[in-house]
CSV table of C-alpha atoms in Angstrom, one decimal:
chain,number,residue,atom,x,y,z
A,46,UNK,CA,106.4,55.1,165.1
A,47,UNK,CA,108.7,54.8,162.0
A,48,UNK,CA,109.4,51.2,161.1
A,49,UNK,CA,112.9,50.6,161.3
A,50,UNK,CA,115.0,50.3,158.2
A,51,UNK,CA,116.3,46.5,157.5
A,52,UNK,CA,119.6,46.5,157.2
A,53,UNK,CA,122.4,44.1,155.5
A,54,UNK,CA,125.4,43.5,158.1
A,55,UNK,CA,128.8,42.4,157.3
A,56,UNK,CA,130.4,40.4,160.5
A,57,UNK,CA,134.2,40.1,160.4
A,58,UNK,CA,136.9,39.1,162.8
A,59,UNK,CA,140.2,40.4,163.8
A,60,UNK,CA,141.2,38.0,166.8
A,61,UNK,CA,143.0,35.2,165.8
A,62,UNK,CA,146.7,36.0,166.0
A,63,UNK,CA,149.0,35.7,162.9
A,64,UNK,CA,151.3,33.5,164.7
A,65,UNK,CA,152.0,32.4,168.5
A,66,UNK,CA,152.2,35.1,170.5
A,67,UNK,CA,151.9,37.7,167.6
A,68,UNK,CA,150.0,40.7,168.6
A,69,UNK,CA,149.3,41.0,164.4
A,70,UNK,CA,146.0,39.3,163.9
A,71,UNK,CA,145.2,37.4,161.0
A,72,UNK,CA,142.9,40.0,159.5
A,73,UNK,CA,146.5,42.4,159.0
A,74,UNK,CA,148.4,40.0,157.2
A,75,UNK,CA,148.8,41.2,153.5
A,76,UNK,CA,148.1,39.5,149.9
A,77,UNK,CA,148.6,41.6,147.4
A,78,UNK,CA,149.5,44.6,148.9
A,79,UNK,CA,146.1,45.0,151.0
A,80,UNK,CA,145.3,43.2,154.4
A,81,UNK,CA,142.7,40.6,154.6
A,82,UNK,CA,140.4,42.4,156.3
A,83,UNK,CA,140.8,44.9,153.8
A,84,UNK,CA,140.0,42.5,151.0
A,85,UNK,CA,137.1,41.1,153.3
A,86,UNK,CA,135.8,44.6,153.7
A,87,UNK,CA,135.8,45.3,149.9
A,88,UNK,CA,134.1,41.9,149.6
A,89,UNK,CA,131.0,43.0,151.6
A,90,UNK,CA,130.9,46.6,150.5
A,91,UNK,CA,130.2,44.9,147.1
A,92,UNK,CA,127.5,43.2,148.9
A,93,UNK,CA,126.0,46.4,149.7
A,94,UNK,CA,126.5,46.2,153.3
A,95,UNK,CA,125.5,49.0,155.3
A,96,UNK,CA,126.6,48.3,158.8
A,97,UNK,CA,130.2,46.6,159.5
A,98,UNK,CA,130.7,45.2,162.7
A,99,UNK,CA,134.2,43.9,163.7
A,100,UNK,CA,135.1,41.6,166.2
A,101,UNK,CA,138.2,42.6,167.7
A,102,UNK,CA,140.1,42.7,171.0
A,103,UNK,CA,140.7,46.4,171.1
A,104,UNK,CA,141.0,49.6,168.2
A,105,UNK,CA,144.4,49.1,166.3
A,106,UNK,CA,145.7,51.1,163.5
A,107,UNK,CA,144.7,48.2,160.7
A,108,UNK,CA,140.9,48.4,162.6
A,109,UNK,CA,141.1,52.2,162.1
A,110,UNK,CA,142.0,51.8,158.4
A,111,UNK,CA,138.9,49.7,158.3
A,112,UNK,CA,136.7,52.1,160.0
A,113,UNK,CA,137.9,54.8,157.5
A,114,UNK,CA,137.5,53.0,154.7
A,115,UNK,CA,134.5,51.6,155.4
A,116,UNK,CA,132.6,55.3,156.2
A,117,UNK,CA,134.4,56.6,153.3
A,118,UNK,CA,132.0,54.1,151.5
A,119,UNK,CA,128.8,55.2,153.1
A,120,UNK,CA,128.6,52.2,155.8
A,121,UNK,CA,128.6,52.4,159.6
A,122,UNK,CA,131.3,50.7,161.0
A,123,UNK,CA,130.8,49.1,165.1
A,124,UNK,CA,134.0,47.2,166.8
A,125,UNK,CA,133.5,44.7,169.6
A,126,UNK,CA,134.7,42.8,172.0
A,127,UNK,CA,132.6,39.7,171.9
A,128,UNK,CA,130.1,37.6,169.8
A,129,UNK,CA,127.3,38.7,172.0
A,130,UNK,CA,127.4,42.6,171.4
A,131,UNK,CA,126.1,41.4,167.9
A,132,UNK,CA,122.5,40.9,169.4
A,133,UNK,CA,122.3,45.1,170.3
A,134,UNK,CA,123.2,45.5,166.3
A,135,UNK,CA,121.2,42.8,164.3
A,136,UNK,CA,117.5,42.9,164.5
A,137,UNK,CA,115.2,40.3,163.2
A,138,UNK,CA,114.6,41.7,160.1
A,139,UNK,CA,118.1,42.5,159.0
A,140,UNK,CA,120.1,39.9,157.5
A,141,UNK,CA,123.9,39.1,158.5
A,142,UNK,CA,127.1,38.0,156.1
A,143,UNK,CA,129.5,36.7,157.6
A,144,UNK,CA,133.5,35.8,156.8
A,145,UNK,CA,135.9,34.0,158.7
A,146,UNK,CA,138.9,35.3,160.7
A,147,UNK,CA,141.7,34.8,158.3
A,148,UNK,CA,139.4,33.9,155.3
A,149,UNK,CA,140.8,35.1,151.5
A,150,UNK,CA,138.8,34.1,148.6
A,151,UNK,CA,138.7,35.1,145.1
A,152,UNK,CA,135.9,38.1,145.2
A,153,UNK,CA,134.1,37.3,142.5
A,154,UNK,CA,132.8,33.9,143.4
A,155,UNK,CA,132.1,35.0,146.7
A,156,UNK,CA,130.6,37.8,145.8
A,157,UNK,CA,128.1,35.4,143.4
A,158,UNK,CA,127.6,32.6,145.8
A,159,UNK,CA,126.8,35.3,148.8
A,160,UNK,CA,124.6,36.8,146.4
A,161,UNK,CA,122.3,33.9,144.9
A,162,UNK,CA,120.4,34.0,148.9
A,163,UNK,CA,120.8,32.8,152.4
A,164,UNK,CA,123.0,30.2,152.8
A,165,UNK,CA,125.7,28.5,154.7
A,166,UNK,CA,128.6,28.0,152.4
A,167,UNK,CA,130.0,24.6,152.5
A,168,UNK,CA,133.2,22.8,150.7
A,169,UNK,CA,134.0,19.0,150.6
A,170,UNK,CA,135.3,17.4,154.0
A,171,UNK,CA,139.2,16.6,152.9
A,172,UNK,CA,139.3,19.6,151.3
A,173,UNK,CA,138.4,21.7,154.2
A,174,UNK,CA,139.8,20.3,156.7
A,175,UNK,CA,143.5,20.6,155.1
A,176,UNK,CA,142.8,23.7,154.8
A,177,UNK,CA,142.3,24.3,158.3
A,178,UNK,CA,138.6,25.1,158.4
A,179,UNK,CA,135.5,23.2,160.8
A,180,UNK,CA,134.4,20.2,160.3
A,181,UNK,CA,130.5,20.7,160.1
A,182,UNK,CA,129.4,17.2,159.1
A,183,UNK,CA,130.5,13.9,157.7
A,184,UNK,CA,130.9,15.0,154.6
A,185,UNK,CA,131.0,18.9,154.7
A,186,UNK,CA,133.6,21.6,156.0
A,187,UNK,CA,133.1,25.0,156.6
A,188,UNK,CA,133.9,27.6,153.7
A,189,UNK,CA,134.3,30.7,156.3
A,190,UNK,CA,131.2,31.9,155.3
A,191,UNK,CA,127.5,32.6,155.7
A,192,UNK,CA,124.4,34.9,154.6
A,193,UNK,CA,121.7,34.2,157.2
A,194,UNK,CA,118.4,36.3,158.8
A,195,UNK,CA,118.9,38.4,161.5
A,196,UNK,CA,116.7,36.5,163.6
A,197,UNK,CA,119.2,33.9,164.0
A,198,UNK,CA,121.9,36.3,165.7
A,199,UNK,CA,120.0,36.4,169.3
A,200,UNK,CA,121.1,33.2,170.4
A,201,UNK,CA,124.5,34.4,170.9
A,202,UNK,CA,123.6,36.3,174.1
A,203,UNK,CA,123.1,32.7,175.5
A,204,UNK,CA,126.3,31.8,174.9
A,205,UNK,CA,129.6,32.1,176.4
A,206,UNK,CA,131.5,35.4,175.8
A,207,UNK,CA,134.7,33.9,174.4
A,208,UNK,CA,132.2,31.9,171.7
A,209,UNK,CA,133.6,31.7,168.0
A,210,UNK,CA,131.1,34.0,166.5
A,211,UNK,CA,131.2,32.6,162.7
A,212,UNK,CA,131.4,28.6,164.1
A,213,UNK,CA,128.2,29.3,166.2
A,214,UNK,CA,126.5,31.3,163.6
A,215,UNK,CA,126.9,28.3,161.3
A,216,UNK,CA,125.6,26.1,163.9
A,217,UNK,CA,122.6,27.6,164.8
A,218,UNK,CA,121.7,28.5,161.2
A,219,UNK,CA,122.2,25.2,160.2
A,220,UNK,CA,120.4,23.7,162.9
A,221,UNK,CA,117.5,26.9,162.2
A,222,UNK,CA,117.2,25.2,158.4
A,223,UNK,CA,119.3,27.7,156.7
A,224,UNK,CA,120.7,25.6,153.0
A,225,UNK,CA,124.2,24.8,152.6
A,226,UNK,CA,125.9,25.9,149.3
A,227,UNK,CA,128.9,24.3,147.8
A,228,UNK,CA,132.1,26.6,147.0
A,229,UNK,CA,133.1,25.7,143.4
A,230,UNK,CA,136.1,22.9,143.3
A,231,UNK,CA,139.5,24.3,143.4
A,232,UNK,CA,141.4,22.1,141.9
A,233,UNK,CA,141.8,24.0,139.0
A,234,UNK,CA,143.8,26.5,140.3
A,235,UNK,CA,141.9,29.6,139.3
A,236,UNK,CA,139.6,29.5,142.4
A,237,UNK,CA,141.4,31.0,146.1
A,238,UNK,CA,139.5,30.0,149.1
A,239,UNK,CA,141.6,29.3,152.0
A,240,UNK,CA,142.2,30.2,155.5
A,241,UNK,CA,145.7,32.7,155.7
A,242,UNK,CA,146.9,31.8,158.9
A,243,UNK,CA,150.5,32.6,159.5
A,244,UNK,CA,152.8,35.4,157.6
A,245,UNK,CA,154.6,32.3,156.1
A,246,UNK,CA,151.3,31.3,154.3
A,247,UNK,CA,150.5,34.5,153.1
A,248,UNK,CA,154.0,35.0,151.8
A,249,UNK,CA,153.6,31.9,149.9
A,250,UNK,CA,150.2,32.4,148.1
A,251,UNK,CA,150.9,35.8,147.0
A,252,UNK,CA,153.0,34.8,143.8
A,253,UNK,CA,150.4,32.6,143.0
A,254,UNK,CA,147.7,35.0,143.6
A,255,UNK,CA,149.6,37.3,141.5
A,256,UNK,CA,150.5,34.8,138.6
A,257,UNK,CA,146.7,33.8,138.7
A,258,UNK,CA,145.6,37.3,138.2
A,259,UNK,CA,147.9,38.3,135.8
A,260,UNK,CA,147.7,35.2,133.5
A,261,UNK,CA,145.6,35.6,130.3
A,262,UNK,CA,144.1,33.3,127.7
A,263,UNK,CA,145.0,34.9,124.2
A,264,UNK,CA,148.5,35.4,123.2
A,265,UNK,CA,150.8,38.3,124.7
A,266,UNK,CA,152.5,40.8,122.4
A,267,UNK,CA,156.1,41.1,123.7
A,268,UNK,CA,155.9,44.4,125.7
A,269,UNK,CA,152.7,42.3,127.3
A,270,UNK,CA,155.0,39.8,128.3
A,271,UNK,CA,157.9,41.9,129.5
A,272,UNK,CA,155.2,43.9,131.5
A,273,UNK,CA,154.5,40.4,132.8
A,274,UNK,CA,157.3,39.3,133.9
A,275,UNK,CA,158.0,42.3,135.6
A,276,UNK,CA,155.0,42.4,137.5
A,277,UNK,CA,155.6,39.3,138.7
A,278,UNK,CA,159.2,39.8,139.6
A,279,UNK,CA,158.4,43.0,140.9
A,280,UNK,CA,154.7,43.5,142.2
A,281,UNK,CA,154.6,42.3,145.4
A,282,UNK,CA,157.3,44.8,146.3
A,283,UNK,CA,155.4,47.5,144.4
A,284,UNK,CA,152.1,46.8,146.0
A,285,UNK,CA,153.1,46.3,149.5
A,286,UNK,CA,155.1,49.7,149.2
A,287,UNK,CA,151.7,51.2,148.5
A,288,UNK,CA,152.7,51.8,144.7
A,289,UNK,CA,150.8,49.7,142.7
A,290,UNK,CA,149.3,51.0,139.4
A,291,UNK,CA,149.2,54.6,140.3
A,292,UNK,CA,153.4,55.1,140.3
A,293,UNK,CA,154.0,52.7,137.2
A,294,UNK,CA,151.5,54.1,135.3
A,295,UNK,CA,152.7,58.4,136.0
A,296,UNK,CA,156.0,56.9,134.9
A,297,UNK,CA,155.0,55.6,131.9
A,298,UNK,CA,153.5,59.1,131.4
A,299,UNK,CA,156.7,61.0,132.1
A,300,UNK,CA,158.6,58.3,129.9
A,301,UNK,CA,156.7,59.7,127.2
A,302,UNK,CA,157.5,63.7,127.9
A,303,UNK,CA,161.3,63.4,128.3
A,304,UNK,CA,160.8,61.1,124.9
A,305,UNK,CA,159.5,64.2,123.1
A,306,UNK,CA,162.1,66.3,125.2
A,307,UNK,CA,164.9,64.3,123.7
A,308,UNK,CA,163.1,64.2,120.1
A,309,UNK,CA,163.5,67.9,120.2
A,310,UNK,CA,166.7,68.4,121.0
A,311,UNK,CA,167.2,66.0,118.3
A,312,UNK,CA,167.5,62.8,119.6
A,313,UNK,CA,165.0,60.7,118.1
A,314,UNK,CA,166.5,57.6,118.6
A,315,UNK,CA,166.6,58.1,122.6
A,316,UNK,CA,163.5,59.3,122.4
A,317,UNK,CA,161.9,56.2,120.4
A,318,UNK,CA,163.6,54.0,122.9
A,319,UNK,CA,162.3,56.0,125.7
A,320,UNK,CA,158.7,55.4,123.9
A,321,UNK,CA,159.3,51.6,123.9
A,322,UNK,CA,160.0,51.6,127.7
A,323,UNK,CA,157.0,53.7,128.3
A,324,UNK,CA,154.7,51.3,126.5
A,325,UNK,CA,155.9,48.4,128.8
A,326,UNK,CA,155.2,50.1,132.0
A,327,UNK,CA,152.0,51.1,130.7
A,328,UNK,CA,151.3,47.4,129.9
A,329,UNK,CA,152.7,46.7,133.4
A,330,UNK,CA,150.9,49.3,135.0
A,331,UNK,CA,147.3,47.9,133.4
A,332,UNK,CA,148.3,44.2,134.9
A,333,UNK,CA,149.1,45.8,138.5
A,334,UNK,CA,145.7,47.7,138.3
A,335,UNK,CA,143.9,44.0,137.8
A,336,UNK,CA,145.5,42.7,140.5
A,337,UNK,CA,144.6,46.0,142.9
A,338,UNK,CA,140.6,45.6,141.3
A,339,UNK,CA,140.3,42.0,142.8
A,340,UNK,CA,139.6,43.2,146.1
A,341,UNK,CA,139.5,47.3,145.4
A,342,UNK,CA,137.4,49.7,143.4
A,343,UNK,CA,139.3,50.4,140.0
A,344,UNK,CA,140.8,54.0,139.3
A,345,UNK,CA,139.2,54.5,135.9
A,346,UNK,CA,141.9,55.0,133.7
A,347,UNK,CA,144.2,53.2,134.8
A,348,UNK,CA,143.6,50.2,133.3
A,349,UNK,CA,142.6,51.5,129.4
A,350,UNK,CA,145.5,52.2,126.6
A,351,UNK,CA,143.0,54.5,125.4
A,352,UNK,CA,144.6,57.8,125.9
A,353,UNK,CA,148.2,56.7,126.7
A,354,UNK,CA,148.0,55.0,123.2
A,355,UNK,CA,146.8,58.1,121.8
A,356,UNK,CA,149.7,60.4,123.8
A,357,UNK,CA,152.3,57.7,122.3
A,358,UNK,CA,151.4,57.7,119.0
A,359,UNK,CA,151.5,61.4,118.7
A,360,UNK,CA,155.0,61.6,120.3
A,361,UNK,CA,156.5,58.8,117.7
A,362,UNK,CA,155.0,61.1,114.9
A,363,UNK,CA,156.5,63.9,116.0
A,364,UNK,CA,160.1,62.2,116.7
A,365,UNK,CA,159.8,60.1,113.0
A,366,UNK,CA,159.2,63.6,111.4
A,367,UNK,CA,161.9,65.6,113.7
A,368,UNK,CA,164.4,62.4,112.9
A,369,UNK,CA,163.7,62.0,108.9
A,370,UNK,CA,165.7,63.9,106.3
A,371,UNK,CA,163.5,65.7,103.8
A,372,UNK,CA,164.4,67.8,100.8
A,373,UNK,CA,164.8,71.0,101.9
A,374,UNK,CA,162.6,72.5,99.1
A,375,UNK,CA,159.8,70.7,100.8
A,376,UNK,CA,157.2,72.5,103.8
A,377,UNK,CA,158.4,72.1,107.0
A,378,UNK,CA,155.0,70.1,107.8
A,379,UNK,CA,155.4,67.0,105.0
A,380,UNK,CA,157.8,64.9,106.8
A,381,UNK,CA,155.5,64.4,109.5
A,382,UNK,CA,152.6,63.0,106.7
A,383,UNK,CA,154.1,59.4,106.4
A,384,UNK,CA,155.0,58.7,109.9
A,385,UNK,CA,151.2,59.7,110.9
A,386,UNK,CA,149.7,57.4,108.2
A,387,UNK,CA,151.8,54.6,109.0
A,388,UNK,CA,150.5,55.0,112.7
A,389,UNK,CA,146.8,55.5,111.4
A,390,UNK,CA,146.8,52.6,109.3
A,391,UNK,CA,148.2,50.4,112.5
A,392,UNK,CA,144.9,51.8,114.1
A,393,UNK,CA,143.2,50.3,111.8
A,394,UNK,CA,144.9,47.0,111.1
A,395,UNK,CA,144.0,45.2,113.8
A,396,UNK,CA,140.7,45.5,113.1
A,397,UNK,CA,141.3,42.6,110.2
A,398,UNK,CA,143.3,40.9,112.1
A,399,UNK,CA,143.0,37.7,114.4
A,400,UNK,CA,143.7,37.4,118.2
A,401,UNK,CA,147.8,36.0,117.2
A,402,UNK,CA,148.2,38.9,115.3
A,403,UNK,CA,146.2,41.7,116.7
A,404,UNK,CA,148.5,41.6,120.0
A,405,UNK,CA,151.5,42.0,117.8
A,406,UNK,CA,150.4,45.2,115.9
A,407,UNK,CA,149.3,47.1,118.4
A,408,UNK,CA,152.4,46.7,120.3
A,409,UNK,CA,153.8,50.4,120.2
A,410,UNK,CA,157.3,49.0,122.2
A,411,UNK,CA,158.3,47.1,119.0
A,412,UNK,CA,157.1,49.8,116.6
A,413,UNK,CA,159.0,52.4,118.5
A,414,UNK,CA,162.1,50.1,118.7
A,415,UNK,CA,162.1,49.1,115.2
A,416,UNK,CA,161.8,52.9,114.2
A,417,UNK,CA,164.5,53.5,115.7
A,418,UNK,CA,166.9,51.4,114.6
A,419,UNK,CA,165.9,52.6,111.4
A,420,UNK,CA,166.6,56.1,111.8
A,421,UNK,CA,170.0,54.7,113.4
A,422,UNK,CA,171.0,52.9,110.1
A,423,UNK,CA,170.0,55.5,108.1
A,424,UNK,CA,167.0,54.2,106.9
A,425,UNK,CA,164.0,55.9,108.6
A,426,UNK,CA,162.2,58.0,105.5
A,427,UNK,CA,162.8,54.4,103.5
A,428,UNK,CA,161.5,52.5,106.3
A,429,UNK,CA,158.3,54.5,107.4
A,430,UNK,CA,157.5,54.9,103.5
A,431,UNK,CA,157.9,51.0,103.2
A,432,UNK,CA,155.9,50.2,106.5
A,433,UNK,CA,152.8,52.3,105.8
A,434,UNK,CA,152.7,51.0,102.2
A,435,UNK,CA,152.5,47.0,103.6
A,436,UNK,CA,150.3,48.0,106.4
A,437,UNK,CA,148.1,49.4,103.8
A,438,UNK,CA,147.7,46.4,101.5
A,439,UNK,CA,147.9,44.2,104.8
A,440,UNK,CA,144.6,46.2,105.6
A,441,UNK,CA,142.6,45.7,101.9
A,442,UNK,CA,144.3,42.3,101.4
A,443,UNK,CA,143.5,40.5,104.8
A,444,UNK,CA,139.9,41.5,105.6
A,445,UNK,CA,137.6,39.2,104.0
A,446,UNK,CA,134.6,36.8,104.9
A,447,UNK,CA,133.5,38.3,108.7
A,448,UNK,CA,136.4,40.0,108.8
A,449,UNK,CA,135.2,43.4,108.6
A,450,UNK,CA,136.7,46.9,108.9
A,451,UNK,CA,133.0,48.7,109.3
A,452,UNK,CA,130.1,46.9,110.7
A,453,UNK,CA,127.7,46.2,107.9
């Protein structure tokens, strides 16, 4: 006979309600515009779990939209009643993670500390128990947590039916030998590990979550930081709509089409304007789609000014060369020449630039505003000549010791 593959099992647990006599469970409140099981199940699926088992008191529609998007991504996907059906799923040779009922981390650091082997993940005692998780000794709290052997999941048919499933596991691993690994500290504020108990708390960490993600090191060009400040007005709304990154970044690509719409009809101006508000909902849109990729596969694309920052540039040319007044002995085709060196020589700027600057040139929201009060005051041919001239000598001026525009 066939040996029988091993398998890596996810556990989670939908059973704890969201508040006193809630039928919502924990698992369905929302951060971020996902539920918490959701985010759990994306957590394990990066894990490369092939079997999902959920703990739950009957099939709801949030345990369906578990079970579809869990098959969707190859695993099987079980729901139970109790801890002790787990012994009919786990053999001794698979091995079992484990998360909390309620539990939302950052996924990156679980993902690592899950990752580095079997373990029983641990935090420090005050900490934990603030935070509503189990004392497990003296000095150590649960972190909702656990990677462990199969082997270790039999004991459960010994106990009684109503048993917390992850406080046993942690027991009887424990007790078994299994390590204990600390969760980094979190008093730096970067780090989310905490137990979402109540519609109240999850309200109240999703700003922060939101603000954490979104927050960056280097400095912001100023359609960065409108796109910023939107998203954090704004996002929550966006992404518990079931919006996200997908909406704000299709209108960011329409913004650009009724911009050359307008440039045609010969209203470059509008259309220059329209360009600047396209480039801050693209900048938004990017921010939104880091927030969705915490917990949720990343739609390629969506997060890259490559092509939109292409599409935009070619729309500004075209409205600098429809607005501009040329001689009329010139071709048809030479007004358009300035305008597209000025934007290929922007391409190339930051390139010789450092990071305070670099954010600042390739912002296409201020060039497109700044175009466009020049072809208001009368000014544009003058002021596109002018610009591509400086960003020229910027470009052979600035670029000196590593500062390189072509790899040696």
């Amino acid at each position: 006979m066939a040996r029988r593959k091993t398998l890596r099992v996810a556990l989670l647990t939908m059973l704890e309600p969201a508040s006193e006599g809630s039928t919502m469970p924990r698992a369905a409140l929302r951060v971020g515009g996902l539920s918490i099981g959701r985010q759990q199940l994306g957590l394990v699926l990066a894990l490369e779990c092939e079997r999902v088992v959920c703990i739950a008191a009957g099939v709801t529609p949030a345990i369906i939209d578990l079970q579809h998007a869990a098959e969707a991504a190859g695993a099987q996907f079980h729901v139970v009643s109790s801890a002790r059906a787990l012994v009919g799923l786990v053999t001794a040779g698979d091995e079992l993670i484990a998360l909390g009922d309620g539990l939302f981390t950052s996924a990156q650091p679980a993902i690592d500390l899950l990752s580095q082997g079997q373990a029983v993940l641990v935090q420090p005692i005050e900490q934990g128990l603030a935070a509503g998780f189990e004392r497990i000794d003296i000095n150590h709290a649960s972190a909702g947590g656990l990677r462990i052997p199969g082997r270790l999941v039999e004991p459960l048919g010994e106990l009684p039916p109503d048993c917390d499933a992850l406080s046993a596991l942690q027991r009887i691993a424990l007790q078994a030998g299994v390590r204990q690994r600390a969760i980094p500290p979190l008093a730096d504020g970067k780090l989310f590990w905490t137990m979402v108990r109540s519609e109240d708390e999850a309200h109240a960490l999703e700003p922060l979550w939101i603000r954490q993600r979104t927050s960056e090191d280097g400095p912001l060009g100023p359609a960065r930081m409108l796109g910023r400040v939107a998203v954090r007005g704004f996002g929550p709304a966006l992404l518990h709509s079931g919006s996200g990154g997908r909406v704000v970044a299709a209108a960011a690509a329409i913004s650009a089409l009724i911009a050359l719409v307008a440039g045609w009809f010969g209203l470059a101006v509008l259309g220059l304007a329209i360009c600047a508000l396209g480039w801050v909902l693209r900048e938004a849109a990017a921010l939104l789609a880091r927030v969705e990729a915490e917990h949720a596969p990343i739609r390629r694309g969506v997060d890259s000014h490559a092509a939109y920052g292409w599409l935009l540039d070619g729309v500004m040319v075209l409205l600098m060369g429809w607005g501009m007044q040329t001689h009329a002995a010139l071709p048809f085709w030479d007004r358009y020449f300035p305008p597209l060196m000025l934007v290929g020589l922007l391409r190339i700027l930051p390139r010789a630039l450092g990071e305070r600057w670099r954010a600042w040139s390739e912002d296409r929201a201020l060039l497109a505003i700044a175009l466009a009060a020049a072809l208001l005051s009368g000014f544009g041919s003058l002021a596109v000549h002018a610009g591509a001239v400086l960003v020229l000598f910027a470009c052979i001026v600035i670029p000196r010791g590593e500062k390189r525009l072509t790899r040696p």
